Amino acid sequence: METVELSVVVPCLNEERMLLRLHEALTHDLAAITSDFEVLFIDDGSQDDSVALMRKINQLDPRFRFLALSRNFGKEAAMLAGLSQATGRAVAIMDADLQHPPALLSKMLPLLDMGYDQVVARRTRKGDAAARSLVARLYYRVFNRLIEVDIQDGVGDFRILSQRAVRALLSLGEYNRFSKGLFSWIGFDTAVVDYDNVERGAGESKWRFSDLVNYGIDGVLSFNARPLRMAIHLGAFVTLVAFAYAAFVVVDALIGGNPVDGYVTIICAILGFGGVQLIMLGVIGEYLGRIYYETKRRPHFLVKESSGDASTPVTTALGPAHDENRSSE
Ligand code: UDP
Ligand code: MG
């Protein structure tokens, strides 16, 4: 298999307005780093003309390969698809909207050569909506208490990985992929490069606030069973309080002999316990749902078209056999 110095994986969803600009920016910035690079656009089921543009760019410049997934599988799956096809000695991942400045790669790559396996770009939150950055900051604080892998605020998917880090990521076959956690879970020496926040080049963010909340819940649940443990603690605490109160009521009834008292308390107790139980059921249900999805063992993505040859597999499941699935031009 032919390898290149640097592969750049770019997941794209409805990025027709960015692709040509991205091509221009990447050709310019990557040429300053190495002449031996490839770019992999992964079309994640775009509804616009992204694929047509990718085809065109590929014809003009075969260093820009592409892979079109059969539908929208989500950014995590798109990145995975890119990593599974990348042939580079170093593999970079970046967004299509130029929020991840390609020029920064020239600062990041030398660190990889110094022996780091991951070089991550950390963005400052300058220019972010105040509410979003506050929530994010709070989230990471709570998150890092909850889970066993360490995740930093401002560190996203923009990073360069060594070949063995890529192999490590590909060996994690789980269906629910929370890459921030996975990147941290695989370990290896990691270097950090700071950059300033950049506005999206064109189009709009695919993340709504509710997506971010769900992403947050995913993050906590996919990395440990601690919420289940917390449910036990909370349950024990509530039970203790309930026993103490029951003792009080019994004694009160024995002394005062007034069994009809306490309507308000009963209502409060029923509603309170009902709520707690529902939340706990929800937590357990979430884990159960995850197990359900994992047991299906479906492929993480399906490929509909690629710039390469016919050898690109229609489905790509991960696992040891996956190396044979790599396409090379
Ligand atoms: N993206 C994708 N699939 C999705 C959602 C997003 O491939 O289902 C891509 C998108 O095209 C972009 C990157 O992921 O290249 C980041 O998306 P976006 O800019 O919407 O996220 P934000 O920067 O607001 O976090
Ligand atoms: Mg963006």
Short mmCIF file of C-alpha atoms and ligand atoms in Angstrom, two decimals:
data_model
loop_
_atom_site.label_atom_id
_atom_site.label_comp_id
_atom_site.label_asym_id
_atom_site.label_seq_id
_atom_site.Cartn_x
_atom_site.Cartn_y
_atom_site.Cartn_z
CA MET A 1 0.00 0.00 0.00
CA GLU A 2 1.23 3.38 -0.99
CA THR A 3 1.63 5.77 1.89
CA VAL A 4 1.80 9.51 1.90
CA GLU A 5 3.35 11.89 4.42
CA LEU A 6 0.09 13.47 5.50
CA SER A 7 -3.56 12.56 5.08
CA VAL A 8 -6.22 15.10 5.91
CA VAL A 9 -9.67 13.72 6.71
CA VAL A 10 -12.56 16.16 6.30
CA PRO A 11 -16.12 15.09 7.22
CA CYS A 12 -18.60 17.10 5.17
CA LEU A 13 -22.34 17.52 5.52
CA ASN A 14 -23.92 19.97 3.08
CA GLU A 15 -20.72 21.90 2.60
CA GLU A 16 -21.10 22.83 -1.10
CA ARG A 17 -20.37 26.44 -0.28
CA MET A 18 -17.13 25.53 1.45
CA LEU A 19 -15.58 22.85 -0.74
CA LEU A 20 -13.94 25.01 -3.39
CA ARG A 21 -12.62 27.41 -0.79
CA LEU A 22 -11.43 24.49 1.24
CA HIS A 23 -9.66 23.02 -1.77
CA GLU A 24 -7.93 26.32 -2.37
CA ALA A 25 -6.95 26.81 1.26
CA LEU A 26 -5.72 23.24 1.65
CA THR A 27 -3.70 23.25 -1.58
CA HIS A 28 -2.03 26.43 -0.46
CA ASP A 29 -1.42 25.57 3.19
CA LEU A 30 -0.53 21.92 2.74
CA ALA A 31 1.95 22.68 -0.04
CA ALA A 32 3.90 24.67 2.54
CA ILE A 33 4.10 21.58 4.75
CA THR A 34 4.71 18.72 2.34
CA SER A 35 4.18 17.97 -1.31
CA ASP A 36 3.21 14.43 -0.44
CA PHE A 37 -0.28 14.74 0.96
CA GLU A 38 -3.78 13.47 0.34
CA VAL A 39 -7.09 14.94 1.36
CA LEU A 40 -10.07 12.71 2.03
CA PHE A 41 -13.43 14.38 1.83
CA ILE A 42 -16.06 12.22 3.49
CA ASP A 43 -19.51 13.14 2.34
CA ASP A 44 -21.87 12.32 5.17
CA GLY A 45 -25.06 12.04 3.15
CA SER A 46 -25.26 15.66 1.97
CA GLN A 47 -28.50 16.83 0.37
CA ASP A 48 -26.75 19.51 -1.69
CA ASP A 49 -24.20 19.33 -4.49
CA SER A 50 -21.27 18.43 -2.27
CA VAL A 51 -20.59 15.08 -3.94
CA ALA A 52 -20.63 16.58 -7.44
CA LEU A 53 -18.12 19.15 -6.30
CA MET A 54 -15.95 16.51 -4.70
CA ARG A 55 -15.98 14.58 -7.96
CA LYS A 56 -14.95 17.68 -9.82
CA ILE A 57 -12.17 18.55 -7.40
CA ASN A 58 -10.91 14.97 -7.57
CA GLN A 59 -10.74 15.12 -11.36
CA LEU A 60 -8.77 18.34 -11.24
CA ASP A 61 -6.52 17.21 -8.44
CA PRO A 62 -6.36 13.47 -7.66
CA ARG A 63 -4.69 14.19 -4.32
CA PHE A 64 -8.19 15.13 -3.18
CA ARG A 65 -9.99 11.82 -2.81
CA PHE A 66 -13.50 11.41 -1.57
CA LEU A 67 -15.83 8.88 -0.07
CA ALA A 68 -19.59 9.36 -0.09
CA LEU A 69 -21.57 7.58 2.59
CA SER A 70 -24.96 6.16 1.68
CA ARG A 71 -26.78 8.51 4.08
CA ASN A 72 -26.10 10.77 7.02
CA PHE A 73 -24.33 8.63 9.60
CA GLY A 74 -23.11 11.49 11.77
CA LYS A 75 -19.75 13.16 12.06
CA GLU A 76 -18.31 10.41 14.25
CA ALA A 77 -18.97 7.78 11.59
CA ALA A 78 -17.71 10.07 8.84
CA MET A 79 -14.44 10.60 10.67
CA LEU A 80 -14.14 6.89 11.23
CA ALA A 81 -14.70 6.26 7.53
CA GLY A 82 -11.94 8.75 6.76
CA LEU A 83 -9.52 7.23 9.24
CA SER A 84 -10.16 3.77 7.83
CA GLN A 85 -9.20 4.95 4.33
CA ALA A 86 -6.32 7.28 5.17
CA THR A 87 -2.92 6.06 4.05
CA GLY A 88 -0.81 8.80 5.61
CA ARG A 89 2.10 8.42 7.99
CA ALA A 90 0.33 11.20 9.83
CA VAL A 91 -3.43 11.65 9.66
CA ALA A 92 -5.09 14.97 10.38
CA ILE A 93 -8.80 15.44 11.04
CA MET A 94 -10.43 18.79 10.43
CA ASP A 95 -13.84 20.38 9.81
CA ALA A 96 -14.90 21.52 6.36
CA ASP A 97 -15.93 25.01 7.44
CA LEU A 98 -12.38 26.34 7.87
CA GLN A 99 -13.06 26.77 11.58
CA HIS A 100 -10.00 24.60 11.90
CA PRO A 101 -7.31 26.68 10.16
CA PRO A 102 -5.25 24.35 7.92
CA ALA A 103 -2.22 26.59 8.36
CA LEU A 104 -2.03 25.41 11.95
CA LEU A 105 -1.06 21.96 10.67
CA SER A 106 2.40 23.31 9.91
CA LYS A 107 2.84 23.94 13.64
CA MET A 108 1.31 20.64 14.61
CA LEU A 109 3.12 18.24 12.31
CA PRO A 110 6.63 18.94 13.68
CA LEU A 111 5.40 17.92 17.13
CA LEU A 112 4.35 14.57 15.74
CA ASP A 113 7.84 14.18 14.33
CA MET A 114 9.20 14.89 17.81
CA GLY A 115 7.60 11.67 18.95
CA TYR A 116 4.10 12.60 20.00
CA ASP A 117 1.34 10.33 18.76
CA GLN A 118 -1.41 12.89 18.96
CA VAL A 119 -1.13 16.61 18.42
CA VAL A 120 -4.39 18.33 19.29
CA ALA A 121 -5.43 21.87 18.54
CA ARG A 122 -7.12 23.64 21.41
CA ARG A 123 -9.23 26.62 20.58
CA THR A 124 -9.76 29.56 22.84
CA ARG A 125 -13.43 30.39 23.25
CA LYS A 126 -13.06 33.91 21.93
CA GLY A 127 -16.13 34.95 19.94
CA ASP A 128 -18.32 32.07 21.09
CA ALA A 129 -21.85 32.84 22.24
CA ALA A 130 -21.49 33.60 25.95
CA ALA A 131 -24.13 31.08 26.98
CA ARG A 132 -22.62 28.30 24.90
CA SER A 133 -19.13 28.79 26.25
CA LEU A 134 -20.37 28.99 29.84
CA VAL A 135 -22.32 25.78 29.44
CA ALA A 136 -19.31 24.14 27.80
CA ARG A 137 -17.00 25.19 30.58
CA LEU A 138 -19.36 23.96 33.28
CA TYR A 139 -19.90 20.75 31.38
CA TYR A 140 -16.23 19.89 31.17
CA ARG A 141 -15.79 20.58 34.86
CA VAL A 142 -18.59 18.20 35.84
CA PHE A 143 -17.68 15.73 33.08
CA ASN A 144 -14.13 15.25 34.19
CA ARG A 145 -15.36 14.38 37.67
CA LEU A 146 -17.74 11.85 36.23
CA ILE A 147 -15.64 9.92 33.78
CA GLU A 148 -12.30 8.27 33.93
CA VAL A 149 -10.78 9.73 30.78
CA ASP A 150 -9.70 13.35 30.89
CA ILE A 151 -11.22 15.77 28.40
CA GLN A 152 -10.21 19.39 28.01
CA ASP A 153 -12.39 22.34 27.19
CA GLY A 154 -11.73 23.68 23.70
CA VAL A 155 -10.16 20.46 22.47
CA GLY A 156 -12.20 19.03 19.64
CA ASP A 157 -11.63 16.73 16.73
CA PHE A 158 -9.02 18.94 15.07
CA ARG A 159 -5.84 16.96 15.52
CA ILE A 160 -3.03 15.01 13.89
CA LEU A 161 -2.60 11.36 14.71
CA SER A 162 0.27 9.00 14.14
CA GLN A 163 -0.37 5.80 12.27
CA ARG A 164 -0.41 3.75 15.42
CA ALA A 165 -2.87 6.12 17.07
CA VAL A 166 -5.12 5.69 14.03
CA ARG A 167 -4.80 1.92 14.30
CA ALA A 168 -5.68 2.14 17.98
CA LEU A 169 -8.80 4.17 17.23
CA LEU A 170 -9.87 1.78 14.51
CA SER A 171 -9.47 -1.14 16.87
CA LEU A 172 -12.20 0.29 19.11
CA GLY A 173 -15.22 -1.28 17.50
CA GLU A 174 -18.00 0.25 19.57
CA TYR A 175 -21.05 1.55 17.80
CA ASN A 176 -21.73 4.52 20.05
CA ARG A 177 -18.65 6.57 19.34
CA PHE A 178 -17.83 9.57 21.43
CA SER A 179 -14.54 10.52 19.86
CA LYS A 180 -13.48 13.06 22.42
CA GLY A 181 -13.48 10.24 24.89
CA LEU A 182 -11.95 7.72 22.49
CA PHE A 183 -9.07 10.04 21.59
CA SER A 184 -8.31 10.39 25.25
CA TRP A 185 -8.88 6.72 26.02
CA ILE A 186 -6.24 5.44 23.58
CA GLY A 187 -3.65 7.46 25.46
CA PHE A 188 -0.17 7.94 23.91
CA ASP A 189 1.82 11.13 24.35
CA THR A 190 -0.27 14.10 23.38
CA ALA A 191 0.85 17.63 22.57
CA VAL A 192 -1.43 20.66 22.51
CA VAL A 193 -1.31 23.66 20.19
CA ASP A 194 -3.54 26.68 20.87
CA TYR A 195 -5.44 28.61 18.23
CA ASP A 196 -8.04 31.35 18.19
CA ASN A 197 -11.65 30.62 17.46
CA VAL A 198 -12.63 31.25 13.84
CA GLU A 199 -16.09 31.95 12.47
CA ARG A 200 -17.58 29.38 10.12
CA GLY A 201 -16.64 30.15 6.48
CA ALA A 202 -20.13 29.69 5.03
CA GLY A 203 -23.30 27.74 5.70
CA GLU A 204 -24.37 27.09 9.23
CA SER A 205 -23.52 24.89 12.15
CA LYS A 206 -25.39 21.60 12.22
CA TRP A 207 -25.53 21.69 15.98
CA ARG A 208 -28.59 22.97 17.72
CA PHE A 209 -28.57 23.54 21.44
CA SER A 210 -30.52 20.33 22.04
CA ASP A 211 -27.91 18.41 20.02
CA LEU A 212 -25.25 19.73 22.32
CA VAL A 213 -27.21 18.65 25.39
CA ASN A 214 -27.66 15.17 23.95
CA TYR A 215 -24.00 15.04 22.96
CA GLY A 216 -23.19 15.90 26.56
CA ILE A 217 -25.31 13.06 27.89
CA ASP A 218 -23.75 10.68 25.35
CA GLY A 219 -20.33 11.66 26.56
CA VAL A 220 -21.04 10.85 30.17
CA LEU A 221 -22.88 7.61 29.47
CA SER A 222 -20.51 6.19 26.90
CA PHE A 223 -17.52 6.30 29.14
CA ASN A 224 -18.54 4.73 32.40
CA ALA A 225 -21.21 3.23 34.56
CA ARG A 226 -20.90 5.86 37.23
CA PRO A 227 -24.47 7.19 36.82
CA LEU A 228 -25.66 3.70 37.77
CA ARG A 229 -23.49 3.84 40.87
CA MET A 230 -24.88 7.26 41.68
CA ALA A 231 -28.37 5.82 41.37
CA ILE A 232 -27.51 3.29 44.07
CA HIS A 233 -26.16 6.00 46.35
CA LEU A 234 -29.16 8.21 45.82
CA GLY A 235 -31.51 5.28 46.34
CA ALA A 236 -29.78 4.37 49.60
CA PHE A 237 -29.98 7.95 50.79
CA VAL A 238 -33.68 8.25 49.97
CA THR A 239 -34.38 4.91 51.67
CA LEU A 240 -32.64 6.07 54.85
CA VAL A 241 -34.63 9.28 54.90
CA ALA A 242 -37.83 7.32 54.28
CA PHE A 243 -37.09 4.93 57.17
CA ALA A 244 -36.32 7.79 59.52
CA TYR A 245 -39.53 9.49 58.56
CA ALA A 246 -41.53 6.26 58.87
CA ALA A 247 -40.19 5.84 62.42
CA PHE A 248 -41.26 9.37 63.20
CA VAL A 249 -44.77 8.80 61.83
CA VAL A 250 -45.21 5.56 63.78
CA VAL A 251 -44.05 7.13 67.03
CA ASP A 252 -46.19 10.16 66.36
CA ALA A 253 -49.25 7.97 65.76
CA LEU A 254 -48.55 5.93 68.91
CA ILE A 255 -48.24 9.05 71.05
CA GLY A 256 -50.75 11.36 69.43
CA GLY A 257 -52.98 8.67 67.99
CA ASN A 258 -53.89 10.71 64.94
CA PRO A 259 -53.46 8.51 61.86
CA VAL A 260 -55.19 10.76 59.30
CA ASP A 261 -52.69 13.57 59.55
CA GLY A 262 -50.04 14.05 56.87
CA TYR A 263 -51.88 14.41 53.57
CA VAL A 264 -49.35 16.94 52.28
CA THR A 265 -46.41 14.77 53.27
CA ILE A 266 -47.86 11.77 51.50
CA ILE A 267 -48.43 13.65 48.29
CA CYS A 268 -44.93 15.13 48.39
CA ALA A 269 -43.38 11.76 49.11
CA ILE A 270 -45.25 10.02 46.30
CA LEU A 271 -44.39 12.69 43.76
CA GLY A 272 -40.77 12.97 44.91
CA PHE A 273 -40.07 9.24 44.92
CA GLY A 274 -41.96 8.82 41.67
CA GLY A 275 -39.72 11.40 40.03
CA VAL A 276 -36.52 9.89 41.37
CA GLN A 277 -37.58 6.44 40.22
CA LEU A 278 -38.39 7.65 36.73
CA ILE A 279 -35.02 9.33 36.38
CA MET A 280 -33.24 6.20 37.53
CA LEU A 281 -35.27 4.08 35.14
CA GLY A 282 -34.25 6.50 32.42
CA VAL A 283 -30.58 6.09 33.29
CA ILE A 284 -30.86 2.32 33.24
CA GLY A 285 -32.84 2.50 30.01
CA GLU A 286 -30.09 4.56 28.39
CA TYR A 287 -27.51 1.92 29.18
CA LEU A 288 -29.82 -0.82 28.04
CA GLY A 289 -30.42 1.02 24.77
CA ARG A 290 -26.70 1.29 24.22
CA ILE A 291 -26.24 -2.42 24.82
CA TYR A 292 -29.06 -3.08 22.37
CA TYR A 293 -27.32 -1.08 19.65
CA GLU A 294 -23.96 -2.65 20.33
CA THR A 295 -25.37 -6.17 20.08
CA LYS A 296 -26.65 -5.54 16.55
CA ARG A 297 -23.06 -5.19 15.36
CA ARG A 298 -24.05 -3.17 12.35
CA PRO A 299 -21.37 -1.50 10.24
CA HIS A 300 -20.61 2.04 11.31
CA PHE A 301 -21.25 3.37 7.83
CA LEU A 302 -22.00 2.34 4.27
CA VAL A 303 -20.20 3.72 1.26
CA LYS A 304 -22.13 4.73 -1.82
CA GLU A 305 -19.40 6.14 -4.02
CA SER A 306 -15.72 6.86 -3.86
CA SER A 307 -13.07 8.55 -5.91
CA GLY A 308 -10.95 5.44 -5.79
CA ASP A 309 -11.47 2.20 -7.54
CA ALA A 310 -14.08 -0.48 -7.44
CA SER A 311 -12.20 -2.14 -4.59
CA THR A 312 -13.62 0.25 -2.07
CA PRO A 313 -15.98 -1.85 -0.02
CA VAL A 314 -19.65 -1.09 0.04
CA THR A 315 -19.77 -1.70 3.74
CA THR A 316 -16.96 -1.16 6.11
CA ALA A 317 -17.11 -2.89 9.42
CA LEU A 318 -14.22 -2.40 11.76
CA GLY A 319 -12.06 -5.05 13.26
CA PRO A 320 -8.89 -6.85 12.39
CA ALA A 321 -9.96 -7.58 8.82
CA HIS A 322 -10.41 -3.96 8.05
CA ASP A 323 -6.92 -3.34 6.68
CA GLU A 324 -7.78 -5.34 3.60
CA ASN A 325 -10.61 -2.94 3.04
CA ARG A 326 -8.35 -0.02 2.52
CA SER A 327 -8.41 1.38 -0.93
CA SER A 328 -5.33 2.81 -2.52
CA GLU A 329 -5.14 4.58 -5.78
N1 UDP B 1 -20.62 17.07 9.89
C1 UDP B 1 -20.77 15.79 9.35
N2 UDP B 1 -21.90 15.07 9.66
C2 UDP B 1 -22.87 15.57 10.50
C3 UDP B 1 -22.69 16.85 11.05
C4 UDP B 1 -21.55 17.57 10.72
O1 UDP B 1 -19.92 15.32 8.61
O2 UDP B 1 -23.87 14.87 10.71
C5 UDP B 1 -19.40 17.84 9.56
C6 UDP B 1 -19.63 19.23 9.02
O3 UDP B 1 -19.77 19.22 7.62
C7 UDP B 1 -18.36 19.95 9.44
C8 UDP B 1 -18.03 19.28 10.77
O4 UDP B 1 -18.70 18.04 10.77
O5 UDP B 1 -17.29 19.72 8.55
C9 UDP B 1 -18.42 20.14 11.95
O6 UDP B 1 -19.78 20.49 11.84
P1 UDP B 1 -20.31 21.92 12.26
O7 UDP B 1 -19.43 23.00 11.69
O8 UDP B 1 -21.75 21.94 11.91
O9 UDP B 1 -20.14 21.85 13.85
P2 UDP B 1 -19.58 23.02 14.81
O10 UDP B 1 -18.34 23.56 14.21
O11 UDP B 1 -20.66 24.03 14.90
O12 UDP B 1 -19.34 22.29 16.10
MG MG B 2 -18.10 24.32 12.46
#
